[in-house]
Amino acid sequence: MGSSGIANRQIHLDFHNSPEIPDLGIDFEAERFADEVKAAHVQSITLFAKCHHGMCYYPTQCGVQHPALNGRDLMGEQIEALHRRRIRCPLYLTLGLEEQAAHTHPDWRQLTREGHSIRAKPTMGDNELISGGWYFMNWLHPDYQDMVEAHLIELFKNYEVDGIFFDITVFDPEGGWSPEAMKFRQSLGLTGQDPGTFDRFLGAAHEAFTEKFTKLIRSKKSEADVFYNGPALLTTDSRAGIRIRASQQSHYEIESLPSGHWGYYHFPRIARFVSQMDTEWIGQTGRFQKSWGDFGGIKPEPALEYECFRTQALGGAIGVGDQLPPRGHFDKEALDLISTVFQQVEAAEPFYQNSKPYFDIGIFAAGSPGCDWSKIQRSESGTVMLCQAARLNPVLLDDASNFESLPAVVLPDDVLVTNVLADRLRTYYEKGGKLILSFRSGFDIKSSWKLDFLPVRPTHLSGFHPTYWRTSRDLCEKWAESDRVIYSEGMNTQFDADANILIQRVLPYFQRTDAHFSSHFQAPPRKEPDKNPALIVGERFLYFADPVFRDFRQSGQPYLKDIWCAAMQRLLGSPLLDINLPSSLEVIPKRKGNDLLLTLIRYLPVRKALEIDVIDERLPLDGELLSFTHPPEKLIRFPDGKPLDRTEDGAFKLEGKGRLLLTAPNYFKD
């Protein structure tokens, strides 16, 4: 358990049931249920008080109980049986989707400017819309809040409540225009229709709602967990985004089911931000082949291993989404899958106990109110991917984060620098810190350049895309003097006459249009380079004129990875580990006292299905060699304490499949 009682192994037990299901709970046996949960190595399981259909699973005076229960206290039976086995069970309350209330109180719905209700739009394969979709609820409506408050008072009065999980604290981008929402917006001067105003409205709504209801929950039980599940938006400005509701939560949960719409590259950037927020956190994946509500769907065991092992290595507790079938018996194969993986997670817990993250580069979150979030998230993910390729272990930051001890920080593509951050970056740079920035990073929200201590300044867009890179031999011999495409439009720059240019930009013969085009895609490169370079290098800074991180996430150019690794070697020196390990082998370092802990994970998501990345095998570590810039005396394998064998030149011989846990004793003693 964590310090606030957060359990290491958790199930989020979805239980959304239409009132038309006639035999709900007919097979449920509380003792059997709790015994199966216990046998699956589960320490905490989130139970449903009320679902998206608006059905309650306990006798309620302020809501509507599922009609098939006929007054039976299904939730209460679950709580009592689980508590007898010392298993925690936070309670789930829906917020933004609530079908029963949406029909009985249409005025509680989220409305467009034209007064239309908005419904969630579920999809199947090929993004095919399917029938059915809950109405979005306006959780700012005072009468709706009164009902939520009544539920909480009722639950805390009648049950031993371990915590509350509020779900869907979201507004649809078109849905904040009901009369009650307008009153709230007008009180804050947030009546504009632009995306930036919407983002600020959503942040203010989170702040007001979470402050009110956390205060209520704390008054009922001060040690109860509380979490509000909503958008995980990372922003440079710590007054916005993910931090807004952080002070009102006991912990953070990262909902990120890779086989759902999140994919495998959503989770790492959120986890690497939350891990520096001084809060406990849970990485929540799912056992489904696709996503929530996928009855009968089950993912391969190696996939769930990878998702849980990665979370554990990054310092999070493990949460796995499951779904209890309506009649009340677990899907046996699904619970067996969770049990098998949780047993491995439990066995590794002594290895990670009392360890801390070991980060060697920082990445500033690039989001800001009104930004194109899809582009920003690609930039952040691309930066994480490139840092991992260079065997650097990154942490994501905002202007409230502690980054002064890091050797370098990255401002990827579109970071709008706040006044607070500008001052801190100047001091950081003057004291020897190193900066990597790209594209438009470094301007503020008013388009003023904030990094005037650097001998470079972006001026305007180049007017061409794609363009080409011509790389100097001094930087990367492998790609020297060849012209390699960069697909996105970059910036032209002003720079000092003595600037060190390591990549020249080469323009195409012309910008492709309907009237001027050549071959299938972009026009080929000209012979002579442009006067505006692509990479400018100083003793302690790098400036890429193109949105390289977003371009890499979008297109995955191999030369971008090689050139990035060469640039990092030039700026920072050799990393902790040899960069020549296979890219499919993730290495996550941690520190435990003076010991260095290494988690080696080798699984590979493959697009074997049209819409899902599949992991169906553990890749071997046998035959791979692990080399250090500063080698330890030995590497000890967990849990058997066996030292790894070495080659004549001192490299360590890896072994096993999937995951390998290693300790370098006293690595930091000097």
XYZ file of C-alpha atoms in Angstrom, residues 6 40 55 57 82 102 127 238 270 300 430 480 527 612 636 657:
16
model
C -3.403 3.427 -2.509
C -6.540 -13.025 -7.956
C -28.912 2.696 -12.229
C -26.780 -0.968 -7.156
C -14.480 -7.703 0.539
C -31.029 12.848 -18.608
C -14.944 3.915 -36.624
C 0.924 24.934 -14.006
C 1.226 11.121 -18.829
C -3.114 -11.832 -24.835
C 23.276 30.762 -16.748
C 26.094 13.135 -43.982
C 21.125 21.671 -55.332
C -5.308 -2.585 -32.730
C 22.443 -8.925 -9.683
C 12.169 -13.289 -21.925
